[in-house]
mmCIF file with all atom_site columns, C-alpha atoms in Angstrom:
data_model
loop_
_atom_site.group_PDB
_atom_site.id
_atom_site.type_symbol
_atom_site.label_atom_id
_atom_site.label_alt_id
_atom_site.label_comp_id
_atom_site.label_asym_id
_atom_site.label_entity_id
_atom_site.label_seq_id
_atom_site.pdbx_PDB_ins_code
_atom_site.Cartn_x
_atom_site.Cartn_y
_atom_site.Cartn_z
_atom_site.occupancy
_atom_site.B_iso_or_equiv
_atom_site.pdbx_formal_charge
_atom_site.auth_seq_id
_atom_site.auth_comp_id
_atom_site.auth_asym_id
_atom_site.auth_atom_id
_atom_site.pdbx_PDB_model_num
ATOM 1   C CA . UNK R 1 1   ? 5.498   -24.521 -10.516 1.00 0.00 ? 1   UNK R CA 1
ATOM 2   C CA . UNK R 1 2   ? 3.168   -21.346 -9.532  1.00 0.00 ? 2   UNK R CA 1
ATOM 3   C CA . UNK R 1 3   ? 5.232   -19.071 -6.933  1.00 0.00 ? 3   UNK R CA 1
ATOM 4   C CA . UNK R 1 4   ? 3.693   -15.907 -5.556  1.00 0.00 ? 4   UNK R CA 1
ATOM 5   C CA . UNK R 1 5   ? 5.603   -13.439 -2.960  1.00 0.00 ? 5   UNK R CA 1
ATOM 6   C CA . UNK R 1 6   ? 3.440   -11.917 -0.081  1.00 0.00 ? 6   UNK R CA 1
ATOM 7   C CA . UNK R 1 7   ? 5.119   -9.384  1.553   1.00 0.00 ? 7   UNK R CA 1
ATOM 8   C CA . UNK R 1 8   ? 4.563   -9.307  5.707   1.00 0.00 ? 8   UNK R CA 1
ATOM 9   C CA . UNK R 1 9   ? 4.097   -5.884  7.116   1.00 0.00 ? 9   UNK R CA 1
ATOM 10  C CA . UNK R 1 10  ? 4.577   -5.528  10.814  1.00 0.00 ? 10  UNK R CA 1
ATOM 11  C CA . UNK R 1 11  ? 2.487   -2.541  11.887  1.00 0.00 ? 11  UNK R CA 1
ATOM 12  C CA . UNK R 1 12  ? 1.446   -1.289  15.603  1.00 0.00 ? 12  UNK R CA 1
ATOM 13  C CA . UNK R 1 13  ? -2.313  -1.774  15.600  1.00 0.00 ? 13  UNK R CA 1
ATOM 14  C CA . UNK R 1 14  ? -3.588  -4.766  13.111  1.00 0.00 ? 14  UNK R CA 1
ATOM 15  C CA . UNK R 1 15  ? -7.189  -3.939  13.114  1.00 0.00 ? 15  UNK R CA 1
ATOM 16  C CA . UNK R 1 16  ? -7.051  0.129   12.768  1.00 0.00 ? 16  UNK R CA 1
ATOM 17  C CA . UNK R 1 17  ? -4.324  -0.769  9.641   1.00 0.00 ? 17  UNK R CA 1
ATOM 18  C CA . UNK R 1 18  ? -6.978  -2.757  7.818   1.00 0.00 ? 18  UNK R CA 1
ATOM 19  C CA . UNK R 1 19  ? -9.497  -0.523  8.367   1.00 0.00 ? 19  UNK R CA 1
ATOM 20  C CA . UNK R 1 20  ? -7.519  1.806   6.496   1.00 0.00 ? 20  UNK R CA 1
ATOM 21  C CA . UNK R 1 21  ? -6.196  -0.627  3.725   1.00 0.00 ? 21  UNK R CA 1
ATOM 22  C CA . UNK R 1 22  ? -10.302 -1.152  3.535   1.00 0.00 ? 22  UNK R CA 1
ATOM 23  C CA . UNK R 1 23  ? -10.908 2.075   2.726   1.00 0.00 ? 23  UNK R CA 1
ATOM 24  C CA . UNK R 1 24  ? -8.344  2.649   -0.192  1.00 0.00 ? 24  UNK R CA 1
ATOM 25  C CA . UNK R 1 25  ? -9.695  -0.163  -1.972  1.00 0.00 ? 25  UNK R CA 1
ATOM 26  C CA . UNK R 1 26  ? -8.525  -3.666  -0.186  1.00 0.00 ? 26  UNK R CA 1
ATOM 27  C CA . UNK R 1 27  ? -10.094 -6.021  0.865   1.00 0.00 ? 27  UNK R CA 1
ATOM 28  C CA . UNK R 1 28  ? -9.910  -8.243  3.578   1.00 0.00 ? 28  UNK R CA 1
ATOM 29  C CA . UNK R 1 29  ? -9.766  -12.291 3.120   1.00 0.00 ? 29  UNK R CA 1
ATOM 30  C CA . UNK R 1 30  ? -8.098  -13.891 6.238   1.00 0.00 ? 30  UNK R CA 1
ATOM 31  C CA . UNK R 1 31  ? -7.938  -12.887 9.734   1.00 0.00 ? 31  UNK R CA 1
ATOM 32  C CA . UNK R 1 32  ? -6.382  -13.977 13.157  1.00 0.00 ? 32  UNK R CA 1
ATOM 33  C CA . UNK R 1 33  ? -8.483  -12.646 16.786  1.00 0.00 ? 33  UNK R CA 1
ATOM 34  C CA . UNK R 1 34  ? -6.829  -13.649 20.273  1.00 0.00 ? 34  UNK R CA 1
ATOM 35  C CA . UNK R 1 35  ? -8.227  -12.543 23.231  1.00 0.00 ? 35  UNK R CA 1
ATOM 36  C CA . UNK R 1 36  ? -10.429 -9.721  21.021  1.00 0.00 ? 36  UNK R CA 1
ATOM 37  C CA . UNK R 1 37  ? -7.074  -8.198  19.528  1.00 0.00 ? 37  UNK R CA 1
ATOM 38  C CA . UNK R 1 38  ? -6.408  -8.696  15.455  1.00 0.00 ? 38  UNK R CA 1
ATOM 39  C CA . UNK R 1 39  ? -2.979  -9.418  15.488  1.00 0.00 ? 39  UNK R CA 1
ATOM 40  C CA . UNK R 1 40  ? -2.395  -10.865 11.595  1.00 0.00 ? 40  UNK R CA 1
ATOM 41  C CA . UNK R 1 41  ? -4.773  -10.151 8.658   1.00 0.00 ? 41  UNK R CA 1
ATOM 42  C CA . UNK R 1 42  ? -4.559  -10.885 5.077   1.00 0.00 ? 42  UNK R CA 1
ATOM 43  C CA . UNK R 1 43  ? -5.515  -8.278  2.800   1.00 0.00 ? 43  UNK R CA 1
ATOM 44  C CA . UNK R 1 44  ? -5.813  -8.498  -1.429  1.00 0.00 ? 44  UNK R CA 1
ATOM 45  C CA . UNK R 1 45  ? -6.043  -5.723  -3.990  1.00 0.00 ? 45  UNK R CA 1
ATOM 46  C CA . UNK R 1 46  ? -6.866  -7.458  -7.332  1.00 0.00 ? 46  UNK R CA 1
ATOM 47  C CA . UNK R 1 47  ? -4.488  -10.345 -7.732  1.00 0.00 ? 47  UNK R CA 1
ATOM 48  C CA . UNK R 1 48  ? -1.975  -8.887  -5.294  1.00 0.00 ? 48  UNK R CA 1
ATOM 49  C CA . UNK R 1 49  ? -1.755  -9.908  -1.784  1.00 0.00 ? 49  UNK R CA 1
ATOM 50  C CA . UNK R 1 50  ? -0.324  -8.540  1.673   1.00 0.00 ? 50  UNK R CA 1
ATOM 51  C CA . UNK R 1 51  ? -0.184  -9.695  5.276   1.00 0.00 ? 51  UNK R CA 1
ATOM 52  C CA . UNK R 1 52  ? -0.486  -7.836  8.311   1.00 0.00 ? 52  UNK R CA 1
ATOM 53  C CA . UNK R 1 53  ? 1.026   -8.826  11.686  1.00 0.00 ? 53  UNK R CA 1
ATOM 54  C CA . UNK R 1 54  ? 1.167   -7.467  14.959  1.00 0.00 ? 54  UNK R CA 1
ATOM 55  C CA . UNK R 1 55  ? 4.846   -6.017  16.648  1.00 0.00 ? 55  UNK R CA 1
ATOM 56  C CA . UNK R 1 56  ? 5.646   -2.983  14.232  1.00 0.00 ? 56  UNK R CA 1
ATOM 57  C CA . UNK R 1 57  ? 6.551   0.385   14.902  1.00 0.00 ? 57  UNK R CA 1
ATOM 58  C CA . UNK R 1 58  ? 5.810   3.924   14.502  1.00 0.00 ? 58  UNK R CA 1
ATOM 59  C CA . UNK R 1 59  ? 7.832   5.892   12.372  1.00 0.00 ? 59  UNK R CA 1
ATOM 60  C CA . UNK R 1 60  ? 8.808   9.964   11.740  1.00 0.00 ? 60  UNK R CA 1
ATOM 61  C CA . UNK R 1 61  ? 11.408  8.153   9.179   1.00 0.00 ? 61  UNK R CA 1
ATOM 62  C CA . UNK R 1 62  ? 11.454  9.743   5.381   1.00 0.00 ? 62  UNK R CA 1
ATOM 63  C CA . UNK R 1 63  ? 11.288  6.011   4.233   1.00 0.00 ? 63  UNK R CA 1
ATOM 64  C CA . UNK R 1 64  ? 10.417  3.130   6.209   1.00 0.00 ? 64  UNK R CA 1
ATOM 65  C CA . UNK R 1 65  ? 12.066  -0.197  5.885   1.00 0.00 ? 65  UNK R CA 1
ATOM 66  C CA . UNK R 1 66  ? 9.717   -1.233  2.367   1.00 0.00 ? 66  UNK R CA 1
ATOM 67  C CA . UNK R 1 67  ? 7.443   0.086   0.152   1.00 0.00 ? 67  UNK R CA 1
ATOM 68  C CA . UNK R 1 68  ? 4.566   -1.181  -1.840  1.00 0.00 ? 68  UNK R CA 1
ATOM 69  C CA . UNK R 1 69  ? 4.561   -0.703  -5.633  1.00 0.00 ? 69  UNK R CA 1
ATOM 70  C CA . UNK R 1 70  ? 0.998   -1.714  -7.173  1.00 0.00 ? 70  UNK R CA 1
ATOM 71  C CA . UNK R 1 71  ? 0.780   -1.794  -11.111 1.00 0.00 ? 71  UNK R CA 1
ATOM 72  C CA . UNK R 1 72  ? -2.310  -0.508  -12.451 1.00 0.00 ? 72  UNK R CA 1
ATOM 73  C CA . UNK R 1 73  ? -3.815  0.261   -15.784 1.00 0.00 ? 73  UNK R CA 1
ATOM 74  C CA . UNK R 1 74  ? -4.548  3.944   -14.877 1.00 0.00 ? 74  UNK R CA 1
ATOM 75  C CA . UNK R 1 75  ? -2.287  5.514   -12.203 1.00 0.00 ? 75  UNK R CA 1
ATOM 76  C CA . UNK R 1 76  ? -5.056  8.959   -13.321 1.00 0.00 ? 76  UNK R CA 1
ATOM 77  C CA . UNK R 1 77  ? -7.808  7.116   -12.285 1.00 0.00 ? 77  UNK R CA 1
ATOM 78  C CA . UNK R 1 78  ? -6.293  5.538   -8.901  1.00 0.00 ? 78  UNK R CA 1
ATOM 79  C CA . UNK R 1 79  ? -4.801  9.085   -7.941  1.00 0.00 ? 79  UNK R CA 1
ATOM 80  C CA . UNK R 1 80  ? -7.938  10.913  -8.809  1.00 0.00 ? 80  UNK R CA 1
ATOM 81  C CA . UNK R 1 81  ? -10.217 8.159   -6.280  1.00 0.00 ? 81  UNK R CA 1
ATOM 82  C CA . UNK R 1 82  ? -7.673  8.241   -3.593  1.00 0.00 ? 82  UNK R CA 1
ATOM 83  C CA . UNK R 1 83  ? -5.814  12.387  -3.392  1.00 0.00 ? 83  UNK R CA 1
ATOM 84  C CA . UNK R 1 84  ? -8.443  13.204  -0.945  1.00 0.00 ? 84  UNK R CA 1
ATOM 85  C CA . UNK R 1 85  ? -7.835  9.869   1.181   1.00 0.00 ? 85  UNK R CA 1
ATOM 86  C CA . UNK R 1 86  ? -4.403  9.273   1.591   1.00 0.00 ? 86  UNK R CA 1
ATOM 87  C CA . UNK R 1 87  ? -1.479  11.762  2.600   1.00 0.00 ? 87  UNK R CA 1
ATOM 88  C CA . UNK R 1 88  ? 0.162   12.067  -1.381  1.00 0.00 ? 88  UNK R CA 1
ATOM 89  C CA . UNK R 1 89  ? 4.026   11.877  -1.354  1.00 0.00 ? 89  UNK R CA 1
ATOM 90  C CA . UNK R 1 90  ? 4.916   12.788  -4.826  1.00 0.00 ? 90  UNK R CA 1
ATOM 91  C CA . UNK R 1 91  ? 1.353   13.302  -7.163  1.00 0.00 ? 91  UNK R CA 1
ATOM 92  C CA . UNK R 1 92  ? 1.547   11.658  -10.709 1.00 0.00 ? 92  UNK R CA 1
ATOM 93  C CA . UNK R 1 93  ? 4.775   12.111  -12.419 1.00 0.00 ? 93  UNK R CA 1
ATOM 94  C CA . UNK R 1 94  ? 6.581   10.374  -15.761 1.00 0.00 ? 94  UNK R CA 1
ATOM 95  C CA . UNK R 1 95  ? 10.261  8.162   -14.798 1.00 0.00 ? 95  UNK R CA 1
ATOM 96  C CA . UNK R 1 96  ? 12.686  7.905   -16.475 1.00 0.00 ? 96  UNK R CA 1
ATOM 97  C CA . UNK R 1 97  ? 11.973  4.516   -16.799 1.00 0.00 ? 97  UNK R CA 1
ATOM 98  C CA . UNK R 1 98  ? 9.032   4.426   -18.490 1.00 0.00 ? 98  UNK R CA 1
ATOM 99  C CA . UNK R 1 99  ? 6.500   4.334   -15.454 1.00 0.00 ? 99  UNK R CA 1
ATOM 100 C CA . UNK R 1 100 ? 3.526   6.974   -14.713 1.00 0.00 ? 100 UNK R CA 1
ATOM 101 C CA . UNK R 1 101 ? 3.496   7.338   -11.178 1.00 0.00 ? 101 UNK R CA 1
ATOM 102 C CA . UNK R 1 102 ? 2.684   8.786   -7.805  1.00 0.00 ? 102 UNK R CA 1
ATOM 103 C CA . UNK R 1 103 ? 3.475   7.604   -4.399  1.00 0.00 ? 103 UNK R CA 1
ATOM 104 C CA . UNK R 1 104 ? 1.470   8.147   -1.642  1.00 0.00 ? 104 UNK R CA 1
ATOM 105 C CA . UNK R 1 105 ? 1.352   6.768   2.777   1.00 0.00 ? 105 UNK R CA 1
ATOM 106 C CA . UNK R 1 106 ? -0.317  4.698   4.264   1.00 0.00 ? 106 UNK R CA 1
ATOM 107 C CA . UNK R 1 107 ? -1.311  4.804   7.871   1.00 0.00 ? 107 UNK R CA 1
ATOM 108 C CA . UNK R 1 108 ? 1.735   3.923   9.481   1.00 0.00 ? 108 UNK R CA 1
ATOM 109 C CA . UNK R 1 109 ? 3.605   5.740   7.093   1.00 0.00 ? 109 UNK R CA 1
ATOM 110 C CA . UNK R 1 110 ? 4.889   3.030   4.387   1.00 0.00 ? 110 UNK R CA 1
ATOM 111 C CA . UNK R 1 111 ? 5.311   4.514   1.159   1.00 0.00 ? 111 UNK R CA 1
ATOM 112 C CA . UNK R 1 112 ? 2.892   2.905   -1.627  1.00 0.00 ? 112 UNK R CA 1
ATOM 113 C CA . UNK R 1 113 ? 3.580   4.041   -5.064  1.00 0.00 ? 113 UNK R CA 1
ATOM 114 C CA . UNK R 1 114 ? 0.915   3.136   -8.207  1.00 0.00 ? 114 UNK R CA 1
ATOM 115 C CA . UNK R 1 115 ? 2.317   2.797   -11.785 1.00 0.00 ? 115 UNK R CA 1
ATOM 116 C CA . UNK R 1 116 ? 2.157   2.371   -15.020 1.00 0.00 ? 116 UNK R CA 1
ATOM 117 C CA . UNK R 1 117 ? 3.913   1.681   -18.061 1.00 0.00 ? 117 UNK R CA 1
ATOM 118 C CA . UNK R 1 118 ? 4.059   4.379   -20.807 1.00 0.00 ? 118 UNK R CA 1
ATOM 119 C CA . UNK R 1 119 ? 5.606   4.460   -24.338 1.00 0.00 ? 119 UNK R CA 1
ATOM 120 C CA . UNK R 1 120 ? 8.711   6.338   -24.143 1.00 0.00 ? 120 UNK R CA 1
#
């Protein structure tokens, strides 16, 4: 049995977040319009997956409530498209364990971190 887990994001303003998600790379494969107002959307990025849904919140919060961690085959290359796009949290760095990273926000100010293994 296949099992995938799509994480839900409620943000403030559907459409304006997946114009943004767009523009990093995403792309957009489902959508819900009521009354001219995009209140869901579903959004892949390679063979990853997120929703979007109306009722969320603006934050001035560090951290908000979840982050999104995309593995990637060259965290140089994804930093190097996207530093001039996105507000950059913490640029490219080595963990302790064993991930190249850097973590950058989105629009509503989720933290999304890109990573890669490395040999230790």
């Amino acid at each position: 049995m296949s099992q995938t887990v799509v994480p839900m994001i409620h943000v403030p303003n559907v459409r304006s977040t997946v114009a943004w998600y767009v523009l990093i790379g995403f792309t957009l494969v489902g959508e819900n319009v009521e009354d001219g107002e995009m209140n869901w959307a579903k959004l892949t990025f390679g063979n990853s997956e997120i929703m979007l849904n109306c009722g969320g919140r603006a934050s001035t919060e560090r951290r908000r409530e979840m982050d999104l961690y995309i593995t990637t085959e060259n965290v140089k290359e994804q930093f190097q498209r996207l530093q001039n796009r996105v507000e950059v949290v913490e640029p490219p760095h080595d963990t302790e364990y064993g991930m190249r990273e850097f973590i950058f926000r989105d629009c509503n100010r989720f933290w999304i971190t890109f990573g890669q293994p490395f040999s230790m």
